Every structure is written in C-alpha cells, then in structure tokens.
XYZ file of C-alpha atoms in Angstrom:
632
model
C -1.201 -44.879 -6.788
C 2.813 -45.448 -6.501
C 1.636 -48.588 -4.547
C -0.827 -49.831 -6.776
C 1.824 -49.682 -9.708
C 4.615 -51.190 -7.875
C 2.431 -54.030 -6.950
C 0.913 -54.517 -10.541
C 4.891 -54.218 -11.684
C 6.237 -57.108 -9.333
C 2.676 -59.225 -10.322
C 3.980 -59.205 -14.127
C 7.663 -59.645 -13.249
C 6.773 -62.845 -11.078
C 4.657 -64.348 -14.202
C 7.372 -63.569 -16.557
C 9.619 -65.086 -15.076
C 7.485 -68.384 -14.001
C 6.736 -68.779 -18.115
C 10.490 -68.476 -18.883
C 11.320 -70.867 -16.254
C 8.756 -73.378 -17.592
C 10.136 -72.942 -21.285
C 13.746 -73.577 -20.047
C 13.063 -76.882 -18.072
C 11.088 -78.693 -21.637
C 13.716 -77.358 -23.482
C 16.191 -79.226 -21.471
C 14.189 -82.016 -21.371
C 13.490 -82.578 -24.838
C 17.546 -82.023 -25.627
C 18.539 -84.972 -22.924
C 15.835 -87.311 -25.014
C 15.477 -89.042 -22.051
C 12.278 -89.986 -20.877
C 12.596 -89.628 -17.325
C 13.886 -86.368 -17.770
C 11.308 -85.525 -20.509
C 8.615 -86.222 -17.655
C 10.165 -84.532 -15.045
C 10.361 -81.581 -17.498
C 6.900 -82.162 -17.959
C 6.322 -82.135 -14.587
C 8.380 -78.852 -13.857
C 6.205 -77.128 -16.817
C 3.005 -78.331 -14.716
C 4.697 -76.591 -11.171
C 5.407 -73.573 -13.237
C 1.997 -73.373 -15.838
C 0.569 -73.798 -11.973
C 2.177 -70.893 -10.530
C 2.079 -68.829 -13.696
C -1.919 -69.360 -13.834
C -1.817 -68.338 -10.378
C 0.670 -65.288 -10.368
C -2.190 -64.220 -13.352
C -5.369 -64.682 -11.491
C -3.866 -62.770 -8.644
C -3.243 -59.971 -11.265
C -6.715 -59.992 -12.622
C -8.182 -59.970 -8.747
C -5.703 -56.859 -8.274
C -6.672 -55.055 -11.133
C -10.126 -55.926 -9.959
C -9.856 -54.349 -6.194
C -8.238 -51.083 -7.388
C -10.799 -50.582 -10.105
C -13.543 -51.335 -7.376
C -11.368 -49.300 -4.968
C -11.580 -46.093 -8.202
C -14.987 -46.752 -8.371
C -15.789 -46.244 -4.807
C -13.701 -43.017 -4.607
C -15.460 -41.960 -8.047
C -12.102 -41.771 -9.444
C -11.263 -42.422 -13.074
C -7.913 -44.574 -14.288
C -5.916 -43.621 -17.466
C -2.243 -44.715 -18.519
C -0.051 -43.156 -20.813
C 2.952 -43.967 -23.408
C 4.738 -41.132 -23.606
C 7.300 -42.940 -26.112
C 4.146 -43.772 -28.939
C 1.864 -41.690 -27.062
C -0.542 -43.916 -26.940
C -3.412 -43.408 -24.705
C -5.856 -44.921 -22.192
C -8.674 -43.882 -20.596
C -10.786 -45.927 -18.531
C -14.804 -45.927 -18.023
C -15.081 -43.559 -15.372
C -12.946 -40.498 -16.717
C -15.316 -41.193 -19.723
C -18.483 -41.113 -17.665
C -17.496 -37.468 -16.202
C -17.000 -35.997 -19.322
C -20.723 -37.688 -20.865
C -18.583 -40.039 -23.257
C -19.851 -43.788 -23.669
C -16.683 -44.880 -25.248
C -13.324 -44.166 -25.701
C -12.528 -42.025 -28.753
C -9.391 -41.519 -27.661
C -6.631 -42.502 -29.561
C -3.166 -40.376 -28.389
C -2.235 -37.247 -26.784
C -3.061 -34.864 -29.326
C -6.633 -35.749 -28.994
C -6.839 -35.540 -25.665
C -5.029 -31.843 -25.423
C -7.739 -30.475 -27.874
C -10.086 -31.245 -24.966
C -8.236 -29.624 -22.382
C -9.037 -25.693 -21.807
C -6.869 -23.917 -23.898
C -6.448 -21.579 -20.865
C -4.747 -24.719 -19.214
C -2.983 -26.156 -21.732
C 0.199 -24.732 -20.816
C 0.384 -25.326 -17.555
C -0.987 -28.824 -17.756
C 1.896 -29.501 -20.543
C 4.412 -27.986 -17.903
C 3.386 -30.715 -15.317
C 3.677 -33.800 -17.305
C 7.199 -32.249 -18.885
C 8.560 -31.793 -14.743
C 7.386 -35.139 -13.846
C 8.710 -37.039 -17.086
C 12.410 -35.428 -16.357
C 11.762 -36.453 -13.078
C 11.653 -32.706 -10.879
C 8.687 -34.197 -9.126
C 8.061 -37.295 -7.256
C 4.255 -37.513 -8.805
C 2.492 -35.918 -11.188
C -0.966 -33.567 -10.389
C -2.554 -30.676 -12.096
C -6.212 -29.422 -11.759
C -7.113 -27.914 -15.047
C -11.070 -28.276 -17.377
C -11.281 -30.597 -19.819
C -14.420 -29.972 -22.193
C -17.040 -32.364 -21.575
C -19.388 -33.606 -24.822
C -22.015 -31.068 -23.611
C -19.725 -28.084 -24.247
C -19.217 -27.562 -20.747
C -15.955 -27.267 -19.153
C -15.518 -29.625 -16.010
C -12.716 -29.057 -13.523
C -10.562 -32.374 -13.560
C -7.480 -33.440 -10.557
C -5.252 -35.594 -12.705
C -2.508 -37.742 -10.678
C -0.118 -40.368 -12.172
C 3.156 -41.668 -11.803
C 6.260 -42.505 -14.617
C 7.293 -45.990 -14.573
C 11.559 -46.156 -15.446
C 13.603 -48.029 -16.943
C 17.003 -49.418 -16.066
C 18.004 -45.684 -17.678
C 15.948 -43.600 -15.934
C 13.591 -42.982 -19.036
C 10.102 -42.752 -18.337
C 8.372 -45.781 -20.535
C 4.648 -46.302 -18.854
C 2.877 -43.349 -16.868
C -0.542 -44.176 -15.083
C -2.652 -42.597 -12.982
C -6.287 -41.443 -11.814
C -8.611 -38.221 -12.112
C -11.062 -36.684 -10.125
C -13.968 -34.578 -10.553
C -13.472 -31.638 -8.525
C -15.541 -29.277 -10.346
C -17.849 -28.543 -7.449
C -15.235 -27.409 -5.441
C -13.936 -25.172 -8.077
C -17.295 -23.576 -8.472
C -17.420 -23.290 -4.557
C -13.916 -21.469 -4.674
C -14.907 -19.720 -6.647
C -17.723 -18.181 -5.554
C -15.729 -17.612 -2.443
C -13.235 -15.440 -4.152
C -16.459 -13.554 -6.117
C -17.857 -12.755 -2.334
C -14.287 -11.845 -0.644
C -13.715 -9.169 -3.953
C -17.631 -8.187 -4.516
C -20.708 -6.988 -3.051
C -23.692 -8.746 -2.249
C -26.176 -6.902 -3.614
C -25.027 -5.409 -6.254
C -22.725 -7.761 -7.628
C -20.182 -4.577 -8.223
C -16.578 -4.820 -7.265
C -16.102 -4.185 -3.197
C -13.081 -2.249 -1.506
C -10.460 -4.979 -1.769
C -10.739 -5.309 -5.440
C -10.766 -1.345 -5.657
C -7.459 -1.752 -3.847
C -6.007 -4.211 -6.348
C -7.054 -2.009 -9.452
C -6.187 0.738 -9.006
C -2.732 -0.017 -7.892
C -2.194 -1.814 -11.005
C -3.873 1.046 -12.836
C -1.193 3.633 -11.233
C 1.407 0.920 -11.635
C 0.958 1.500 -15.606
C 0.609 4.900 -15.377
C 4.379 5.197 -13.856
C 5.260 3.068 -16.197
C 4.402 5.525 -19.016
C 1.438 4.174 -20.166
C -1.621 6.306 -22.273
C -2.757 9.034 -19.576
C -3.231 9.430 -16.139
C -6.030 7.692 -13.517
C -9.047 9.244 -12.794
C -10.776 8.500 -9.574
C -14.701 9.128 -9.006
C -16.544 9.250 -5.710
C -20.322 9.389 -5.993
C -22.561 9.969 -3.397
C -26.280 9.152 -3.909
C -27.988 12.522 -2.818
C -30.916 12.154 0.326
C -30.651 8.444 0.063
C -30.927 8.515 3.096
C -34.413 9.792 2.940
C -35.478 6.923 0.783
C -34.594 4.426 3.610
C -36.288 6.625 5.712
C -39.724 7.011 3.961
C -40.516 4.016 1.990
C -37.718 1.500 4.168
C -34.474 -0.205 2.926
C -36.100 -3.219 0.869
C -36.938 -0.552 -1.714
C -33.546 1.684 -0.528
C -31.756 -1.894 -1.723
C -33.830 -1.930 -5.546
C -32.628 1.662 -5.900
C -29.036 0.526 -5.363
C -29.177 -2.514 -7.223
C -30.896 -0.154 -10.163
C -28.056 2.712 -9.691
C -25.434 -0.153 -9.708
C -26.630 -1.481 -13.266
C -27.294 2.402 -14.801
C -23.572 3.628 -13.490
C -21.973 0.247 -14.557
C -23.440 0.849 -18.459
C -21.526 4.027 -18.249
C -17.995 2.717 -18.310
C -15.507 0.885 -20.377
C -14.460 -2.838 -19.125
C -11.564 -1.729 -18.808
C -13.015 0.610 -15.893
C -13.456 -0.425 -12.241
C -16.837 0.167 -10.858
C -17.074 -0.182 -6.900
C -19.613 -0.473 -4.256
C -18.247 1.687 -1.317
C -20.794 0.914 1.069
C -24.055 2.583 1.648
C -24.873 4.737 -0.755
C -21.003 5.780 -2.097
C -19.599 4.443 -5.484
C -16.109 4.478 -6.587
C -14.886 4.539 -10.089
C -11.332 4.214 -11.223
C -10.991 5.298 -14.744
C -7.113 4.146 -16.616
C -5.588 5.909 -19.256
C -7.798 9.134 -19.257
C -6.512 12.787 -20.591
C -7.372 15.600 -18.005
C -10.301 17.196 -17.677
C -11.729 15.792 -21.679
C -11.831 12.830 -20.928
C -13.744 12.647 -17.523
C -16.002 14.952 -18.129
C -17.907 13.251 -20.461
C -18.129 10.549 -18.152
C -19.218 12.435 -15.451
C -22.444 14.280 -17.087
C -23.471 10.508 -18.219
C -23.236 9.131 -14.932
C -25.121 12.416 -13.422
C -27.759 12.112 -16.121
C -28.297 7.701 -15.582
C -28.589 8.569 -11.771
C -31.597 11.255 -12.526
C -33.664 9.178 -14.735
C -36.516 8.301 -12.100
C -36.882 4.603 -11.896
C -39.565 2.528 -10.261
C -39.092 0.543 -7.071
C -42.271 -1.741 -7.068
C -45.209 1.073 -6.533
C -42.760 2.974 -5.962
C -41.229 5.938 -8.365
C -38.000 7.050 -6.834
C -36.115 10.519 -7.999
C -32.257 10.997 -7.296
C -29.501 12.740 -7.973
C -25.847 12.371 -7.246
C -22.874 14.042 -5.981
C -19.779 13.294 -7.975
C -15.761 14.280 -6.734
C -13.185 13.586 -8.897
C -9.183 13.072 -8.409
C -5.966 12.388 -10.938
C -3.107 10.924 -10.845
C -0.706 12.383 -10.630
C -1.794 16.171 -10.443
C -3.688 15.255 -7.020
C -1.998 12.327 -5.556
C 0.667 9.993 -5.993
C -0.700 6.977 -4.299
C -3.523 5.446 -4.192
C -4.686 6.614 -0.788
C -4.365 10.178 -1.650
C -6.582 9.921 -4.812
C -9.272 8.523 -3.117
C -9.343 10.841 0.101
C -9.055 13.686 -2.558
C -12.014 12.285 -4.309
C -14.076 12.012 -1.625
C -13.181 15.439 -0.186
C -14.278 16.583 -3.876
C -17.434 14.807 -3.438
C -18.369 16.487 -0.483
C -17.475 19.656 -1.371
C -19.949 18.742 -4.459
C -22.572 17.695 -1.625
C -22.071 21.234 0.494
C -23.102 22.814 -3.106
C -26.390 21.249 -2.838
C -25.771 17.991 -4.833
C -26.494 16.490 -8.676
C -22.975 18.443 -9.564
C -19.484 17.496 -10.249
C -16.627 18.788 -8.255
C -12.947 18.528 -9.178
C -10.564 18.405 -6.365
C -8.560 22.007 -5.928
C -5.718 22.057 -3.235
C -7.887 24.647 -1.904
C -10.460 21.794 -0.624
C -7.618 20.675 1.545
C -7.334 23.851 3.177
C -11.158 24.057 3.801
C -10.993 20.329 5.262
C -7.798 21.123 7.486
C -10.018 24.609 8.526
C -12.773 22.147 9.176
C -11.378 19.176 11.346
C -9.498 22.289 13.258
C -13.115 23.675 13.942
C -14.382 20.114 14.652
C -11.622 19.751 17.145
C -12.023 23.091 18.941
C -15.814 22.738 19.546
C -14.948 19.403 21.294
C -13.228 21.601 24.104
C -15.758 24.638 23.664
C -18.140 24.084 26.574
C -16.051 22.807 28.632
C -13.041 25.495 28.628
C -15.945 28.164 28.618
C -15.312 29.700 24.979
C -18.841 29.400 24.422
C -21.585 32.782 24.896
C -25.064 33.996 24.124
C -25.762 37.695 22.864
C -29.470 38.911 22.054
C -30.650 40.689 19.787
C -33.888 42.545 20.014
C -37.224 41.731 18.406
C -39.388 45.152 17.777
C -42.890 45.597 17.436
C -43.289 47.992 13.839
C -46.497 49.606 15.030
C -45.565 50.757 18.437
C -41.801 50.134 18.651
C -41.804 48.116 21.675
C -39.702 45.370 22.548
C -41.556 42.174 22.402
C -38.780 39.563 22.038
C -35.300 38.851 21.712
C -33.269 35.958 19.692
C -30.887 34.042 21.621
C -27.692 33.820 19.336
C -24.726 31.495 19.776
C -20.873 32.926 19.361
C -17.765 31.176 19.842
C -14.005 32.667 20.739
C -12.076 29.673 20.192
C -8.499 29.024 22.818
C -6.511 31.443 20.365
C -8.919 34.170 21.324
C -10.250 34.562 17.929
C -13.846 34.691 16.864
C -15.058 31.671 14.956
C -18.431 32.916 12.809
C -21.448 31.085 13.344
C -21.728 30.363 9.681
C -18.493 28.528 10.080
C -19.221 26.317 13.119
C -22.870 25.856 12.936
C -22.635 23.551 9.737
C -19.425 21.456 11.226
C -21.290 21.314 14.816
C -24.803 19.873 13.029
C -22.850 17.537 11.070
C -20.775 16.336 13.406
C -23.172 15.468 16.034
C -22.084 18.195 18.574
C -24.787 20.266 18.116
C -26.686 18.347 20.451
C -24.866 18.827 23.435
C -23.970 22.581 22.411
C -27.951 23.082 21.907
C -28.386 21.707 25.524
C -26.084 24.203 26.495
C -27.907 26.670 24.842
C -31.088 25.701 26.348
C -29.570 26.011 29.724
C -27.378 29.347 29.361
C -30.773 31.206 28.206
C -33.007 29.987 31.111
C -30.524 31.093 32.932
C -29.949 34.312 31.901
C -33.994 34.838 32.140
C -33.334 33.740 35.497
C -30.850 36.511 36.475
C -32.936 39.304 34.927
C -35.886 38.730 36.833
C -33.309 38.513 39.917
C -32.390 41.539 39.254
C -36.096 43.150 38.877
C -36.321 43.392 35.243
C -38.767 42.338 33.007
C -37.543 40.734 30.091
C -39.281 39.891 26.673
C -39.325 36.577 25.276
C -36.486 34.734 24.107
C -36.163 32.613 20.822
C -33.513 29.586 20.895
C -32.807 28.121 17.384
C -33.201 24.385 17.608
C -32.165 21.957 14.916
C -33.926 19.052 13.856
C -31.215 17.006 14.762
C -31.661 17.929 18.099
C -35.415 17.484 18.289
C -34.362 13.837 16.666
C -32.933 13.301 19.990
C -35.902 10.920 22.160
C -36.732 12.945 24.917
C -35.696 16.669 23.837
C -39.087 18.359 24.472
C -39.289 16.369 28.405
C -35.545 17.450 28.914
C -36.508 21.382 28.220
C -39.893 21.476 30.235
C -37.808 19.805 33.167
C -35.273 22.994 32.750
C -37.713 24.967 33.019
C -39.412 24.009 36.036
C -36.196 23.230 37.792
C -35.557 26.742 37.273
C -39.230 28.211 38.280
C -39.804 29.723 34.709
C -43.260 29.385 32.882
C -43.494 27.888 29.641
C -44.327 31.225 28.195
C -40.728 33.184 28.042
C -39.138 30.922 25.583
C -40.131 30.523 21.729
C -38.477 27.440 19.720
C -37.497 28.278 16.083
C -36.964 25.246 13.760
C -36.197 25.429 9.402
C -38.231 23.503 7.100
C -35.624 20.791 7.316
C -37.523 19.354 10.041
C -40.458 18.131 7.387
C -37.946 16.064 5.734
C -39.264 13.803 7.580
C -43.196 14.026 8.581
C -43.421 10.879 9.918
C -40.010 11.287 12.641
C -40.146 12.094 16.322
C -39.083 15.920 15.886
C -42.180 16.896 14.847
C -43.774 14.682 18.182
C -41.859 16.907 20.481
C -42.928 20.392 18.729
C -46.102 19.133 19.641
C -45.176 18.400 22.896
C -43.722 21.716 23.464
C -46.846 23.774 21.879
C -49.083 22.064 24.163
C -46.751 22.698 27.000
C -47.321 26.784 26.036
C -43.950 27.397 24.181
C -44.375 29.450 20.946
C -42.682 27.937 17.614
C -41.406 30.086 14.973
C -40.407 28.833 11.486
C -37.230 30.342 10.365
C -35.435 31.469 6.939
C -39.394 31.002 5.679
C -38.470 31.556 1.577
C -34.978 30.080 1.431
C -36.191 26.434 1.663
C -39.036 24.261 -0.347
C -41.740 26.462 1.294
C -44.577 24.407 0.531
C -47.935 25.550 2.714
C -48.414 22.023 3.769
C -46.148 22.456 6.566
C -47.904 25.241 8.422
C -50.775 22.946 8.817
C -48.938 20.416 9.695
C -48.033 22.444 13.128
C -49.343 25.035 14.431
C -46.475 27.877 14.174
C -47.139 31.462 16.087
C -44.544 33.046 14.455
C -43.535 32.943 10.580
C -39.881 34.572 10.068
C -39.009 36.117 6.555
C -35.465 35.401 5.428
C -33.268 38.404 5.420
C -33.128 37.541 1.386
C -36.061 39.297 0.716
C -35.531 41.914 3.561
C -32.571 42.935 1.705
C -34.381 44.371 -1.797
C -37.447 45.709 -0.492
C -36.389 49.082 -0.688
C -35.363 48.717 -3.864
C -37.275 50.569 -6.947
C -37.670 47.815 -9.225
C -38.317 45.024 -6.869
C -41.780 44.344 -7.169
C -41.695 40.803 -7.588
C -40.016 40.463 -4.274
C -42.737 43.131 -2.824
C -45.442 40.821 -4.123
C -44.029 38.303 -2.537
C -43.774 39.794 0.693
C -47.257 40.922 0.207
C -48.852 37.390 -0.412
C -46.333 36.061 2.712
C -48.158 38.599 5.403
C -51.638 37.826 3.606
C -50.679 34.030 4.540
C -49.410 34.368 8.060
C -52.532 36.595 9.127
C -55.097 33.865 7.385
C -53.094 31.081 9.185
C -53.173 33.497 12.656
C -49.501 34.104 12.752
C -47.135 36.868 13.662
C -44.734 37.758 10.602
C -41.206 39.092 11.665
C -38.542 40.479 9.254
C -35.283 39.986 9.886
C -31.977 41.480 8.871
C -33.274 45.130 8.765
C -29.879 47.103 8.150
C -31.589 50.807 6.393
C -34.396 53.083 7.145
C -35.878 52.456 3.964
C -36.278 48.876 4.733
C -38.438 49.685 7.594
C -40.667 51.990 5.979
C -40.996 49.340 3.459
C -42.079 46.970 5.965
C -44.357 49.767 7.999
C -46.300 50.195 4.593
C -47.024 46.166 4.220
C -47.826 46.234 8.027
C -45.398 43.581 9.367
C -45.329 42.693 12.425
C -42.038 42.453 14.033
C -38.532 43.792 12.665
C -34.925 42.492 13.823
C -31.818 43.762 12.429
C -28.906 45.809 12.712
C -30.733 48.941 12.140
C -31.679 48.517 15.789
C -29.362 46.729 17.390
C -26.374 44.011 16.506
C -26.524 41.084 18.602
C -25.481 41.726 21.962
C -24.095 40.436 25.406
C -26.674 39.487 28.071
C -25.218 42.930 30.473
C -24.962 44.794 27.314
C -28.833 43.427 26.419
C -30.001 44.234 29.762
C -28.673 47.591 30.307
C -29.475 49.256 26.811
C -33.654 47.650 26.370
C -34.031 46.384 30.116
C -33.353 49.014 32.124
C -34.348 51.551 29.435
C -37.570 53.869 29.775
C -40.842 53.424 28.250
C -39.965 55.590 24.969
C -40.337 53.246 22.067
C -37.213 51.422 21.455
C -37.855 51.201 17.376
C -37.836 55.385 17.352
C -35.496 55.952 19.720
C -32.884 53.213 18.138
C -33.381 54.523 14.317
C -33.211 58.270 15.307
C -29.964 57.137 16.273
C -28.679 55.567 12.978
C-alpha cells in the first residue's frame, strides 16, 4: 500500500507541475507581445497540455490496476482526512458489509458501526499511527454489517505528511477476515472445552480457579468452594447398554448440573464420568450445601436415553479455600479424596473433606505400597478355619483365609487390605497366589496321610474378569495330581453386576469341571433370586449379620428370615452354612431351623495350616462340633 501511495503521490506532483509550467510559458508569451514568441508559447503549452494529458491518463490506468489488483485480492479501499474528517469508502468495503452505496459521510458515522467492544482499541491504532509510533496502520476489529451481524474486518492504511510532519491524507485497504476469526475461534472453544458436552475442560478449570483464589486473597466476598462429582456405576451403563447411550447420559448430566449454578460458577468436564465445579465467593458450609442437595437431586431424576430409561446417582466431595488448601492443587486433590471417601460410603452422598481423609489416604497408598512387595518378600499366609456339619458335628470343609504381616511385623486386617488390593488391581496376582498356596497345602496333607475336608478359596469377580481364570486353576490342579472335588469357589453377588461378562463363563467352566460354588455374604447385597438360577450354586452362605441376633428374644423378623433362607436353599438343592457363630445360643438357634453347616469362632478362629492339621486332622473320630463347644 506505501507503494501504491507513493506512486499515486509522484503521478499528481508530475501533472502539477506540467500545468504550472504550461501557464508560465503563455504568460510570458503574451507579456513579450511578440508573435513569434506568442507561438512558441503556444507551442510550449501544446508540449506541456501533451505531457499533462499524459501524466493524467497514466494516473487513471494506475488507479485502474490497483483497484483491479483490490478486487482480485477481495480487498476493499478507503481514504481518510483526518484534518475535516472526511471519509471514503470504496465499493468493495461496502459490498462486505451488504451496503449498495456509500452513506458514509465522516468518522463519527463510521465509529457507530464499529463494535463497541473494539472501539477503543481501534481508536488507539489510528491515534499511534497519526503521531507517527508506527510505520503503518492495522487493526482487526467487527464492524456491524446492514444485517445486524458483526463481520470481522483487517483494516491497513498509511498517513501521507506534510513538509511538518502532520498527517494530511491517510489511505488504505480492508479485508474480510471473518472466517478466520470464526475458525480461531472455534479453536480456542476446543483447546478450553469438551467435545461432547460443550462444558469447560481441565485447562480452563486451571485458569478459573486461579483467578477465583486470586480474588479471594485479595479480600474479596468469601472463600472458593471446589466440587468433585463422580457419576455412581457409570460404568455399568457403558457396560450394559454401550457408550453411545453412556455419551446421552453425559451430555444429559452436563445440561442438569450446569442449570444448577450461577454464571459466575465454573462447571468442568473432568473426563469420564468426573465433574468439577468451582464455586467463588461462597460462605462455609451455607452456602454449598444448598448447592450440593440440588446437584444430587438433578443427577437422580431418571432420564431417557432413546429406549432407554437410565437411573443414577452421584458422589459429591467438596474442598475450601482456604480451610483445606491454599493452592489450587490442594483443593482439588482434597476434593477428590472427599469424593471418594463419599463413593466408599456407597454413593448419592456428599462428603466434606476432614484432615482425617488424608490420614486414611496416606494409610491407604502405605497399604497399596506394601502389598506390592507382599508375595514376593513372603509376608503373605493362609489359616483355615473349619466348616462343621450341625447334625453330626463332623468336619466337612474348611475356608481358606488370607492374612498379611506386613515388613514392620505388624498384622494388616483383611478388612483393610482386601478393599485396597481389589481396587488396585493386585488382587489378581495375590488370588493366584492364593489358588496356589491352598493346592498346595492339600498337597502336603495327603503327603503326610491325612485326609483333609474341602477347602473354600474366596474369588473376586475381578479375578474371574481375568480371560482364562477357570483354565489357569484346572491346570493347577492337575499339575499338582488333585481332583476337581477338594476345592469349592465362593464368589458375592457382585459378580451379577454384570450377567452378560466372562466371570460368570468361567463359574460355568469350573462347575462343569466338578468344583463346588458357594455364594457368600447371601443377605448383605441386592439378593434378588434371579441369580441362583442363573448358576447353579451348591452352597448358599448366610452373612454373619443375621448370625449375630438369632439368639436374641425379640428377633423374629430376622428368624423369619432365616427361616424362608433355608426353605429356599433346600427347594433350590443347596447346602446352607452360617457363619460367624461366636455363642452357644447361636447354635442351638441354628440346630432348631436345621442348618446345615456352622463356621465361627465358637469352634475355632482361623488357623495356621500345622495348627489346622494337628487340632481337626489328626484328631479322632469324636465329633468336632461337641467336642469344640464343650470346650467354650
């Protein structure tokens, strides 16, 4: 453009001074009165009219070429008097914004089209340029079009000078860049949003809530609050009906939790199934907590998902700033270590963080760690604990049962370790382990010439969601010689979760094969009948729960109970055991409803495999139940 102007500048100097030139040479011609000289005046005026005609047709034919030249780039000319400020536009600007003419008549005009957004910074440009802090002038900024619409405009001139310096003439062109705007734009929505929800993502969380602590410090209304929900069993939904309808539940949950909030509020997709909220300027606990029940109650509303109707709940941790963090960081690993302390209570509740959830996560990454090293620095053990027939007293099984004396020589319970080993993944190598350690201690009884009884291994169904479990425990079995016979597998209901997964494949596997199954803690879970005919158990085991009030006077609700269980395991053909018998009166409570088989302390804790072998192996034929409560 600096060319172009330069060029028109030195076109319009040349023809001024050809017409002055002219004008001078009949002046002087007409003062000497002298005919010769009047013609060769004359003829000078011809040589300059000549050269002025042609100094202006060059002008036109440049004028012509850029305008093509504008044209061809889709560019539209203005020029500018920024001493009258008069204005010109020329045909193209006009055409972007939908105008057939120019309306135009100064500056003012024009700036009532510009954004006001943009205003400022488009009157800070021009100012630079005209005091001459920049070599050119540019801006990108919207300009209302006669639509309504705003279109995104990249205006570039020049100032022409005078002998002074002041700017007297500024020109330039525009272009319509409002395509790449919009494509910025939707660049920066995807870097700072999710996909599928449209919610804020992580790096915008990041942002806001910075700023959010930022005005907190700076003694602003309140503190922060920071939310991390977890969408309870989504995982199942994935599972059962598959992640096309997994994704309309989100996109649903996104919408309902979003309604919830104030703009000012930051609503974020963690990934998954989590959601982060970041709540400024809130009072502690009033003003979350109203929050909180809406957002538990828009989650349970059930919602449909094509054919689909789809029931969920949530799992909601909360943080503050600054009574549980100082930074960012903090709040949101409090949060979430809130939140799953709020899953661990069964879900569709609110948890605020407590320092003492720190303590239970350092206690539970120590445990984490340790089982890591278990197997291999030999901290791991089996003891048994005996499985007596009521009727006769005999010993007709034992229970294989996992314990754990950590490097520092301490004993870690199993109600400790269990939960971190299943959730952590290690439980499938530990229940290998298992699987091997009891085979083998069958092995070294019948070595030694006893006889023992069955033994039951627990099995999770994270292990039996493991391709291959049921082939890798018949091939321990015959590598060791043992018959399918002298080991029972006892699963929870959490292995109907899912009906249509692999576990349930290799239970089948391993009933065919001969092994017994037993389904544990039978009470304590959803305990629905369809899942004994789903598999054929042998043995049904009654949670200790009920065990525990049977002998109690005015417990005949949990009698009838018991009653209506043993009336179901003998029309189904299965063995009923009781477990956690600590008292006499338990037992006679049990004798009375004829049950099966009893396990508890009453008889016998849990055991090592010497200890085991010694006190029921190598014992007599007396009856083990009389013999072992006479002794209580």
């Amino acid at each position: 453009m600096s060319g172009w102007l330069r060029d028109v500048r030195a076109r319009r100097v040349g023809l001024l001074v050809t017409g002055l030139a002219a004008v001078l040479c009949l002046a002087i011609g007409l003062w000497l009165a002298v005919d010769g000289a009047l013609l060769a005046g004359a003829g000078l005026l011809a040589v300059f009219v000549l050269l002025g005609w042609h100094e202006a047709r060059h002008l036109r034919a440049t004028f012509r070429a850029h305008g093509l030249a504008m044209r061809g780039a889709n560019d539209g000319l203005w020029s500018w008097d920024p001493v009258n400020k008069r204005l010109w536009v020329g045909d193209r600007l006009l055409a972007i914004l939908g105008y057939s003419s120019n309306f135009l008549v100064d500056t003012h005009g024009w700036l009532e089209m510009v954004h006001p957004d943009d205003r400022t910074g488009y009157n800070r440009a021009v100012a630079r340029h005209l005091k001459g802090e920049t070599p050119f002038f540019y801006f990108e900024y919207r300009v209302r079009a006669r639509d309504g619409s705003y279109r995104w405009i990249g205006s570039r001139g020049e100032a022409v000078r005078n002998r002074r310096g002041r700017a007297v003439l500024m020109a330039g062109s525009v272009t319509d860049v409002t395509e790449r705007k919009e494509a910025e734009a939707r660049i920066r929505h995807l870097a700072y949003h999710d996909q599928l929800t449209g919610l804020a993502n992580r790096a915008l969380l990041d942002d806001r809530l910075a700023q959010a602590i930022a005005r907190a410090q700076r003694g602003g209304r309140g503190g922060v609050a920071v939310l991390f929900i977890d969408i309870d069993r989504f995982k199942d939904v994935n599972d059962v009906h598959g992640h096309a309808v997994g994704d309309v539940l989100l996109v649903e949950l996104a919408r309902r939790l979003q309604a919830c909030v104030r703009n000012s509020d930051t609503l974020v997709r963690q990934g998954g199934d989590e959601f982060i909220m970041v709540l400024p300027e809130v009072s502690w606990p009033a003003s979350v907590a109203p929050v909180v029940a809406k957002l538990l109650e828009a989650v349970r509303q059930p919602l449909m998902a094509g054919d689909v109707e789809l029931c969920v709940s949530a799992s909601i941790g909360v943080s503050l700033f600054p009574d549980d963090g100082a930074d960012a960081q903090t709040l949101l690993r409090n949060a979430d270590t809130a939140m799953y302390d709020a899953k661990r209570s069964g879900g569709n509740v609110v948890r605020y963080f407590t320092r003492e959830m720190n303590d239970a996560v350092r206690a539970r990454v120590a445990i984490e760690s340790g089982l890591r090293q278990a197997i291999a620095r030999d901290e791991l053990s089996l003891h048994f604990q005996p499985q007596l027939c009521i009727a006769s007293g005999a010993l007709v099984g034992c229970e294989a049962l996992l314990r754990w004396r950590n490097a520092e020589g301490r004993s870690v319970s199993p109600d400790r370790f269990i939960p971190v080993a299943e959730s952590s993944g290690q439980i499938v190598a530990i229940g290998d382990w298992v699987v091997g350690r009891a085979l083998d201690h069958i092995v070294g009884w019948r070595a030694a010439g006893l006889r023992p009884p069955r033994v039951a291994i627990n099995v999770s169904a994270r292990q039996l969601a493991q391709p291959g479990f049921a082939g890798r425990l018949l091939a321990a079995l015959a590598q060791r010689g043992l018959p399918a016979e002298v080991l029972e597998v006892e699963v929870t209901e959490s292995v109907f979760l899912h009906p249509d997964s692999a576990a349930l494949d290799e239970l089948r596997q391993l009933r065919r094969s001969g092994i017994r199954l037993a389904l544990d803690d039978f009470g304590t879970g959803y305990s629905s009948l369809s899942y004994l005919g789903v598999l054929p158990f042998d043995t049904l085991k009654i949670d200790r729960s009920f065990v525990n009030t049977i002998d109690a006077p005015d417990d005949a609700r949990g009698d009838a109970i018991l009653k209506a269980t043993i009336a179901m395991s003998r029309a189904f053909g299965m063995q009923v055991l009781a477990e956690g018998v600590e008292r006499p009166a338990q037992l006679a409570a049990l004798q009375a409803l004829a049950c099966d088989v009893c396990q508890g302390y009453l008889f016998s804790p849990p055991v090592t495999g010497v200890a085991f072998a010694d006190r029921f192996l190598r014992a007599g034929p007396a009856p083990v139940l009389v013999a072992a409560g006479a002794g209580q």
